[in-house]
Coordinates of C-alpha atoms and ligand atoms in Angstrom, one line a residue:
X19 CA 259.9 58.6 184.3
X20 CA 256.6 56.3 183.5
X21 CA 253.6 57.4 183.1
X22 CA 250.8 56.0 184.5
X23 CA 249.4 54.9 181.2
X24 CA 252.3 52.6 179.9
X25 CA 251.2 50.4 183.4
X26 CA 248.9 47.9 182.9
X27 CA 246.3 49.7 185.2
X28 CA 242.9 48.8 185.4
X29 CA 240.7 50.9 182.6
X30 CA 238.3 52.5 185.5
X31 CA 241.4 54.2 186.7
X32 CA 242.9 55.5 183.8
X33 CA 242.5 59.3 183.4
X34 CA 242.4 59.7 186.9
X35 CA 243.9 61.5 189.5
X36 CA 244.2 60.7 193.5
X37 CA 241.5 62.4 195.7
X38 CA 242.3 65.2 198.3
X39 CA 241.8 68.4 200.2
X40 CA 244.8 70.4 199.4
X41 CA 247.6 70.3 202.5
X42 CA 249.3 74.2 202.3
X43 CA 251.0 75.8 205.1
X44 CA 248.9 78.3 205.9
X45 CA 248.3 80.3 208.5
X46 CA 244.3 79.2 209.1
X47 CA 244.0 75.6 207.8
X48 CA 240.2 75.4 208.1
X49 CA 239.4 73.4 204.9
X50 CA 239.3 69.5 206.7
X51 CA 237.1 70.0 209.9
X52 CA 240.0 69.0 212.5
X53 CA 239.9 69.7 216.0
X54 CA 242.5 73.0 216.6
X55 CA 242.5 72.8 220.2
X56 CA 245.7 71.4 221.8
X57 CA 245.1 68.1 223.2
X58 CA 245.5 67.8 227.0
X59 CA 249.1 67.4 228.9
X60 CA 247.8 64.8 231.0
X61 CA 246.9 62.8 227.8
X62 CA 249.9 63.2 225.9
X63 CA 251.5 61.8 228.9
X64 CA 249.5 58.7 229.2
X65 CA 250.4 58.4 225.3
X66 CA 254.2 58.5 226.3
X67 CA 253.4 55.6 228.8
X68 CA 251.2 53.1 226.7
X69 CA 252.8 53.6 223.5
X70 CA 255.7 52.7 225.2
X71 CA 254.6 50.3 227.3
X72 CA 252.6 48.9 223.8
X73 CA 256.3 49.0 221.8
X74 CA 257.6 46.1 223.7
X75 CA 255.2 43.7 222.0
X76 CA 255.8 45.3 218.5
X77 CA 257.6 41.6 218.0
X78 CA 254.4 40.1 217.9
X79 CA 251.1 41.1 215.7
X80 CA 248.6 42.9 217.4
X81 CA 245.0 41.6 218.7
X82 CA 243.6 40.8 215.0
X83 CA 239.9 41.3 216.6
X84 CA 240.8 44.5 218.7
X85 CA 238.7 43.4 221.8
X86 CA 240.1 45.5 224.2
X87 CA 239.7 48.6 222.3
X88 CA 236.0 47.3 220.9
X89 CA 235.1 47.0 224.7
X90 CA 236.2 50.6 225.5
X91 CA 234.3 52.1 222.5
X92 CA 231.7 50.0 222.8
X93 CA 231.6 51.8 227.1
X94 CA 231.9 55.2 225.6
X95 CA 228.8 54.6 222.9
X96 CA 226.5 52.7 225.6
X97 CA 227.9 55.6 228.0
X98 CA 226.9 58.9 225.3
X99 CA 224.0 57.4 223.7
X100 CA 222.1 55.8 226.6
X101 CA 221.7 52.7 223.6
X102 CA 222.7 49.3 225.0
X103 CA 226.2 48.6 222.6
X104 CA 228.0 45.3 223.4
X105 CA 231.3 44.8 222.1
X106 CA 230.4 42.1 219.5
X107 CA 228.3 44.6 217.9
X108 CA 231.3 47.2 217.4
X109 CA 234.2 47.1 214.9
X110 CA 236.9 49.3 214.7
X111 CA 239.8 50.3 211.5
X112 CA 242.1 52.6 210.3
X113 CA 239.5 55.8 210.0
X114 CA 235.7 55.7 208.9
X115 CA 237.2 55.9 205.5
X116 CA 238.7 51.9 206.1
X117 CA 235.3 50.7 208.3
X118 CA 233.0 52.2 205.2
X119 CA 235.6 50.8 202.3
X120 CA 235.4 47.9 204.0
X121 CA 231.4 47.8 204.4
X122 CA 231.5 48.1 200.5
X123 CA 234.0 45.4 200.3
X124 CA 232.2 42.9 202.4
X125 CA 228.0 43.8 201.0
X126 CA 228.9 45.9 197.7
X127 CA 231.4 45.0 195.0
X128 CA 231.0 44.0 191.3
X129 CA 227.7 44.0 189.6
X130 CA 226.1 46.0 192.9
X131 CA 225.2 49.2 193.4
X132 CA 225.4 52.2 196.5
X133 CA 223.5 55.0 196.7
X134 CA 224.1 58.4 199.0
X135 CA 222.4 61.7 198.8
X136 CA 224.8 64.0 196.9
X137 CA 226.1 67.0 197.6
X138 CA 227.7 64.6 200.0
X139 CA 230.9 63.1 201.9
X140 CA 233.1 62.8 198.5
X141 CA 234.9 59.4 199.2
X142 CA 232.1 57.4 199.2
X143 CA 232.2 57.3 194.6
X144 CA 235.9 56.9 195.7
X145 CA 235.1 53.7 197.6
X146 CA 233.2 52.4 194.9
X147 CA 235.8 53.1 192.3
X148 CA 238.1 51.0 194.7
X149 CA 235.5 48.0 195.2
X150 CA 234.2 48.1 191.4
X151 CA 230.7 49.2 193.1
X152 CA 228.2 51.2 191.3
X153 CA 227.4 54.8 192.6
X154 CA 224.4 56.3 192.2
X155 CA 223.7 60.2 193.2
X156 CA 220.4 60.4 195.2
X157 CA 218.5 63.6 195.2
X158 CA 217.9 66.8 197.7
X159 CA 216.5 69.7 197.9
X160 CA 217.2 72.9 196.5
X161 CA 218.1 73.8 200.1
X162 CA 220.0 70.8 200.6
X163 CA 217.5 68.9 203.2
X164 CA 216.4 65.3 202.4
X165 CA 212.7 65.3 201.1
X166 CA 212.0 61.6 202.3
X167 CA 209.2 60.6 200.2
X168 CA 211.2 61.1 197.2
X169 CA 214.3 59.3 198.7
X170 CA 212.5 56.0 199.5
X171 CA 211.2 56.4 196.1
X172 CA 214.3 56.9 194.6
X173 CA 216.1 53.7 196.9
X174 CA 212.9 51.7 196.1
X175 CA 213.6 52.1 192.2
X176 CA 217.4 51.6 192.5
X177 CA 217.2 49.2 194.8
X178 CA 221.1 49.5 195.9
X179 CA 222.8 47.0 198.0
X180 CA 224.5 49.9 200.8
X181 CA 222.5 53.0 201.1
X182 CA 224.5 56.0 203.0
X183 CA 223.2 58.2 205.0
X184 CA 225.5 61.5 206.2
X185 CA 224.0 62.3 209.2
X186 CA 224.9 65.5 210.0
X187 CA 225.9 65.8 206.3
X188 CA 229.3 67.1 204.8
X189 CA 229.5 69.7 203.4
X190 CA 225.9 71.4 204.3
X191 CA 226.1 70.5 207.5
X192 CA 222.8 69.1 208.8
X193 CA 221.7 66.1 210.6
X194 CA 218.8 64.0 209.3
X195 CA 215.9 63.2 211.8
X196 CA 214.9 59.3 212.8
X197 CA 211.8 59.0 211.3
X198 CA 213.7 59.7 207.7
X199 CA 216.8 56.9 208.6
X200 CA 213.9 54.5 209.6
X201 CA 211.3 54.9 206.5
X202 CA 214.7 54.9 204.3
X203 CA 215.8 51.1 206.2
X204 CA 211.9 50.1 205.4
X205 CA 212.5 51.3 201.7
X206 CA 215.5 49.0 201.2
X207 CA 216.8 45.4 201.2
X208 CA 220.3 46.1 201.7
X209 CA 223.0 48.0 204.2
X210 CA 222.1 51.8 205.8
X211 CA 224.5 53.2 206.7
X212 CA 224.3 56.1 208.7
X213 CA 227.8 58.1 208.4
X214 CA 227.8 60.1 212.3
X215 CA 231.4 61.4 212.0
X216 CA 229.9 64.5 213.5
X217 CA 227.4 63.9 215.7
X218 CA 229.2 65.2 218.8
X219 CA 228.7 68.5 217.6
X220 CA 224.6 68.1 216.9
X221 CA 222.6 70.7 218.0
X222 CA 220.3 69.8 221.3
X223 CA 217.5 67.5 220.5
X224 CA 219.4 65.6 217.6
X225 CA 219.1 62.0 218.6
X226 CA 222.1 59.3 216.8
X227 CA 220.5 56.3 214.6
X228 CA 221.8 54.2 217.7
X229 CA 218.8 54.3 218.8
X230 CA 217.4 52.3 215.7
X231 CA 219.7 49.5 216.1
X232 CA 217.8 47.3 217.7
X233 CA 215.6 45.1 215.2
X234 CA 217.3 46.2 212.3
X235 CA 220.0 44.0 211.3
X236 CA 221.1 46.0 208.2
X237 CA 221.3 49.1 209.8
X238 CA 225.1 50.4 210.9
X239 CA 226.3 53.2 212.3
X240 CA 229.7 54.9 211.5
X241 CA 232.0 57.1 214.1
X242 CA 235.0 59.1 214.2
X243 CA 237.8 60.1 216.5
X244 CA 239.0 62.3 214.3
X245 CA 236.5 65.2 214.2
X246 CA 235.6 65.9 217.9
X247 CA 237.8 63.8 219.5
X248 CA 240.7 65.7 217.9
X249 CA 242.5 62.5 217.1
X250 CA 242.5 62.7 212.9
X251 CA 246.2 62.0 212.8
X252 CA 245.7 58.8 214.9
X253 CA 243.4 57.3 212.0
X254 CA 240.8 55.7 214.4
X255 CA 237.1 55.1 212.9
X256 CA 234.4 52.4 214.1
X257 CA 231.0 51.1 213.6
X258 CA 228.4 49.7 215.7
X259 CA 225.8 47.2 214.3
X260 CA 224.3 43.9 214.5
X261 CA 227.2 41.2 215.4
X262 CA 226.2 39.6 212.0
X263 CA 227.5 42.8 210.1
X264 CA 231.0 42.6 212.7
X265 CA 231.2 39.3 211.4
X266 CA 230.7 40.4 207.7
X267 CA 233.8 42.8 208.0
X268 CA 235.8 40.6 209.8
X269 CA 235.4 38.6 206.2
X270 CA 237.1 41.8 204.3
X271 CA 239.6 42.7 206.7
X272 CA 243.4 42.9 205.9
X273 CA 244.8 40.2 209.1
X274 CA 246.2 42.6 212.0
X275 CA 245.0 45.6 210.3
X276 CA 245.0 48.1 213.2
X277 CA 248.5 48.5 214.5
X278 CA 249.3 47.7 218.5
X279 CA 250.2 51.2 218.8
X280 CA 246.8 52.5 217.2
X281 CA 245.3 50.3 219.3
X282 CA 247.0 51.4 222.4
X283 CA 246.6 55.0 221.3
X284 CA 242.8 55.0 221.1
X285 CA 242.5 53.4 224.1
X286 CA 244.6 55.6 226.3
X287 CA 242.3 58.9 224.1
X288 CA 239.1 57.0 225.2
X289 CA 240.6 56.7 228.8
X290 CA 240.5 60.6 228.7
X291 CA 237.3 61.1 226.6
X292 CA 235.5 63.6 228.8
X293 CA 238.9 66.3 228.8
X294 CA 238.8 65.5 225.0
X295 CA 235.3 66.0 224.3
X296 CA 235.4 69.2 226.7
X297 CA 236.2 71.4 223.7
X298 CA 233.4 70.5 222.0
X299 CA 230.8 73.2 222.9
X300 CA 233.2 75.6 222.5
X301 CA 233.6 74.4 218.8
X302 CA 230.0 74.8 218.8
X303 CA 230.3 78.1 220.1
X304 CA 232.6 79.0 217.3
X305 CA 230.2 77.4 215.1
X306 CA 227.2 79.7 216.0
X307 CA 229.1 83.0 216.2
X308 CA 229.8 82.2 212.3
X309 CA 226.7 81.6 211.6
X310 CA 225.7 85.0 213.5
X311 CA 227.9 86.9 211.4
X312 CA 227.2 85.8 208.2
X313 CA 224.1 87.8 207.6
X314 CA 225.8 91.2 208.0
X315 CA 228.4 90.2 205.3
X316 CA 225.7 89.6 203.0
X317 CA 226.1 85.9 203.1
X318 CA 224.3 83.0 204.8
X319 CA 224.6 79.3 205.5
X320 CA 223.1 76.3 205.9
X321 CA 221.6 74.9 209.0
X322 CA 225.0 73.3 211.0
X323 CA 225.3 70.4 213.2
X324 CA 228.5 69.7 212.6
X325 CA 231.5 71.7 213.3
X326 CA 232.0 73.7 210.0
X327 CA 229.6 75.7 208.2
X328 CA 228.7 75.8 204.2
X329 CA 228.5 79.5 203.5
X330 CA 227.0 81.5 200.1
X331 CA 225.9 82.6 198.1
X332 CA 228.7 84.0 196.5
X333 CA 228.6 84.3 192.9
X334 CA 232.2 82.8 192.1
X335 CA 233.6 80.1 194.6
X336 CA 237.0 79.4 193.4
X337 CA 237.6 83.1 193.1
X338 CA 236.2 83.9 196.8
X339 CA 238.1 80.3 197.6
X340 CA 241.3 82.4 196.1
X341 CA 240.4 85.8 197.9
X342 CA 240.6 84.4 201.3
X343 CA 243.7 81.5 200.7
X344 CA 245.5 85.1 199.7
X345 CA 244.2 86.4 203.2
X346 CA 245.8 82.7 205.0
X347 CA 242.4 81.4 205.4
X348 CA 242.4 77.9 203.9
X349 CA 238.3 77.1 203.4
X350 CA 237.4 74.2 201.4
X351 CA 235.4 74.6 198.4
X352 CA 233.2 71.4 198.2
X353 CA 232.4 72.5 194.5
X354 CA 228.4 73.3 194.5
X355 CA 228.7 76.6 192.6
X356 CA 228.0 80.0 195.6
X357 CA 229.1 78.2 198.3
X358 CA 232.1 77.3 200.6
X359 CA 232.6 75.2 203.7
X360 CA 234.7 76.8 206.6
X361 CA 235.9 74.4 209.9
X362 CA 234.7 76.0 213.2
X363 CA 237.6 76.0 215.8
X364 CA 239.1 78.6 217.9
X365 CA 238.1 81.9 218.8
X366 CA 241.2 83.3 216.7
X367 CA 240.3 81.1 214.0
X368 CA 237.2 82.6 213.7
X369 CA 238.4 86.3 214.3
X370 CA 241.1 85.7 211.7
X371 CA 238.0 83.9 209.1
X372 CA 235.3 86.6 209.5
X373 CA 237.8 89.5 209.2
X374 CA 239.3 88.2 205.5
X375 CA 235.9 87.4 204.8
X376 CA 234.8 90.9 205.6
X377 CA 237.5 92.2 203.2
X378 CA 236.3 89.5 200.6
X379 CA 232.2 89.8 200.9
X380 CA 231.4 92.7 199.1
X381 CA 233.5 91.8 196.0
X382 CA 232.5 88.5 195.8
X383 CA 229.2 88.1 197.3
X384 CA 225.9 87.7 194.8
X385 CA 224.2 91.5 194.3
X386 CA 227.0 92.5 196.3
X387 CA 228.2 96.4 195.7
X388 CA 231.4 95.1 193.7
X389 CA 232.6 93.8 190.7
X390 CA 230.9 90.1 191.5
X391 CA 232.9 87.5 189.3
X392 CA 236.3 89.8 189.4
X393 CA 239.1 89.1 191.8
X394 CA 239.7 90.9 195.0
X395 CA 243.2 92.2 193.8
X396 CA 245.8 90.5 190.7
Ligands
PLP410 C1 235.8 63.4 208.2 C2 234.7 62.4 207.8 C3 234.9 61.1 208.1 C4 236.0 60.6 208.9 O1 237.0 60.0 208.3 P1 238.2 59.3 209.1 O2 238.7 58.3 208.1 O3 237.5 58.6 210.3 O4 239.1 60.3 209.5 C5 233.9 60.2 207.8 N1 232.8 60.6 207.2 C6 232.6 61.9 206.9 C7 231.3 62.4 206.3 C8 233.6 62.9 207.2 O5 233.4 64.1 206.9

């Protein structure tokens, strides 16, 4: 077999290896912050119909520009947010992860620089790698929040071209107020962009950066339908922005990049958007009990808005990470030494996490009564 490095690959890639959450078969896979709940009859369906209904034309490419499904997401964002969103101001790709690589593609690149505010979302240095940006880890606090004086002094010295925002943030799971996304877009010359992949799942009183859009050309916000939509494995992500910044992308863009049948797909989810986004406070639900429980383990977490929690302190996270994959609860462990992220889902989900985690707490929680660094058993 050949190895990677007798290929003629380019230097900034040599040594490494792809990205990714591990995907075990497990019985509790709550490491990637999917959607559990079944998704309705009625919509699978619909799917049946349009996809076959959509198959006929597979002869010919698809929309290249994706109006129909722009219009539809453009309704459901004008609908949630009470924000005015036209369809020239929305774009739509294969996942966030292709609408933000292609952001970087169209106002990053060689010789330019992006900045997010680390611990978080761990593609965006992946992005960069891909586009030959330059990434640059911004600063929190020790408790994770953004202290936004010392963010706008940190963009106004790196002055990077894209500036992300993760809003609420993976893995610590909170969202970041207005007033901090509007004095970080004053702070900088180039792209915000505000990542909302979970912003369906904000607690009351959070209020999305669509609000901001108006007057501020450079600002964009980034969506999702794979978190509370439930729709991860149709690969479905979109932005809305100024119509310049649509235009920008459309620059980038692979020709015919989103497939008739993802397009027909996402349509016929959007059609049923208020059955799919039904299991969202129940997620939520989930999401506080955890939070609840933690205490009496030991352990606590960090403020949640989205729907998973990052949970600590324990004193060695790939061996608590261990203890409860031995137990068939998959978590994820986002690497910031004491703590692990856990998805919020069902009811059983939640039964099945707190009850290995019970088991696992004392042994491997800091001060706890056990042997703190050891494994729970060989
Ligand atoms: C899950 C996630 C996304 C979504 O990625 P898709 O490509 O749309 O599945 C985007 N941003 C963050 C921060 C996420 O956690």
């Amino acid at each position: 077999m050949t190895s990677l490095e007798e290929l003629p690959l380019r230097p900034e890639l040599r040594g490494r290896s792809a990205y990714g959450a591990p995907q075990l078969t497990v019985a509790h896979q709550l490491n990637t912050n999917e959607n559990p709940h079944p998704l309705p009859d009625g919509l699978l369906a619909d799917l049946g119909t349009a996809l076959a209904e959509a198959s006929r034309g597979l002869n010919r490419y698809p929309d290249r520009n994706a109006v129909a499904l722009r219009t539809d997401l453009a309704t459901y964002l004008t609908r949630t947010s009470g924000e005015q969103v036209g369809v020239d101001q929305v774009w739509a790709a294969n996942g966030s992860n292709e609408v933000l690589q292609q952001l970087l593609q169209a106002f990053a690149g060689a010789g330019r620089t992006a900045l997010g505010f680390t611990p978080s979302y761990s593609m965006y240095p992946v992005y960069c790698t891909g586009t030959s940006t330059a990434w640059v880890e911004g600063h929190r606090r020790a408790d994770f929040t953004l202290d936004v004086a010392a963010a706008v002094a940190q963009v106004r010295e790196v002055r990077p071209d894209v500036v992300f925002v993760t809003s609420p943030n993976n893995p610590t799971g909170t969202a970041v107020d207005l007033d901090t996304i509007a004095a970080l877009y004053d702070a900088t010359e180039g792209m915000l962009v505000v990542d909302e992949a979970y912003t369906e799942f904000a607690r009351a009183g959070t209020v999305s950066a669509l609000s901001l859009l108006p007057g501020r050309p450079r600002l964009v916000v980034s969506r999702t339908m794979s978190k509370a939509f439930g729709m991860a494995g149709l690969r479905l992500g979109y932005l809305a922005a100024d119509p310049a910044v649509v235009e920008a992308v459309q620059l980038v863009r692979l020709p015919y990049h989103l497939s008739s049948l993802t397009q027909a797909a996402a349509r016929t989810a959007l059609a049923h958007t208020d059955e799919l986004l039904a299991t969202v406070e129940a997620v939520k639900a989930q999401r506080d009990r955890i939070v609840a429980e933690l205490p009496a383990l030991g352990l606590t977490s960090v403020p949640s808005d989205a729907n998973f929690v990052l949970f600590g302190h324990v004193a060695d996270s790939a061996a608590a990470w261990q203890a409860l994959l031995d137990r068939g609860v998959l978590v994820r462990d986002p690497g910031l030494p004491g703590w692990l992220r856990v998805t919020a889902g069902t009811p059983e989900e939640t039964d099945a996490f707190l009850a290995a985690l019970g088991e696992v707490a004392p042994t491997h929680r800091l001060g706890g009564s056990g042997r703190a660094s050891s494994r729970a058993e060989p």
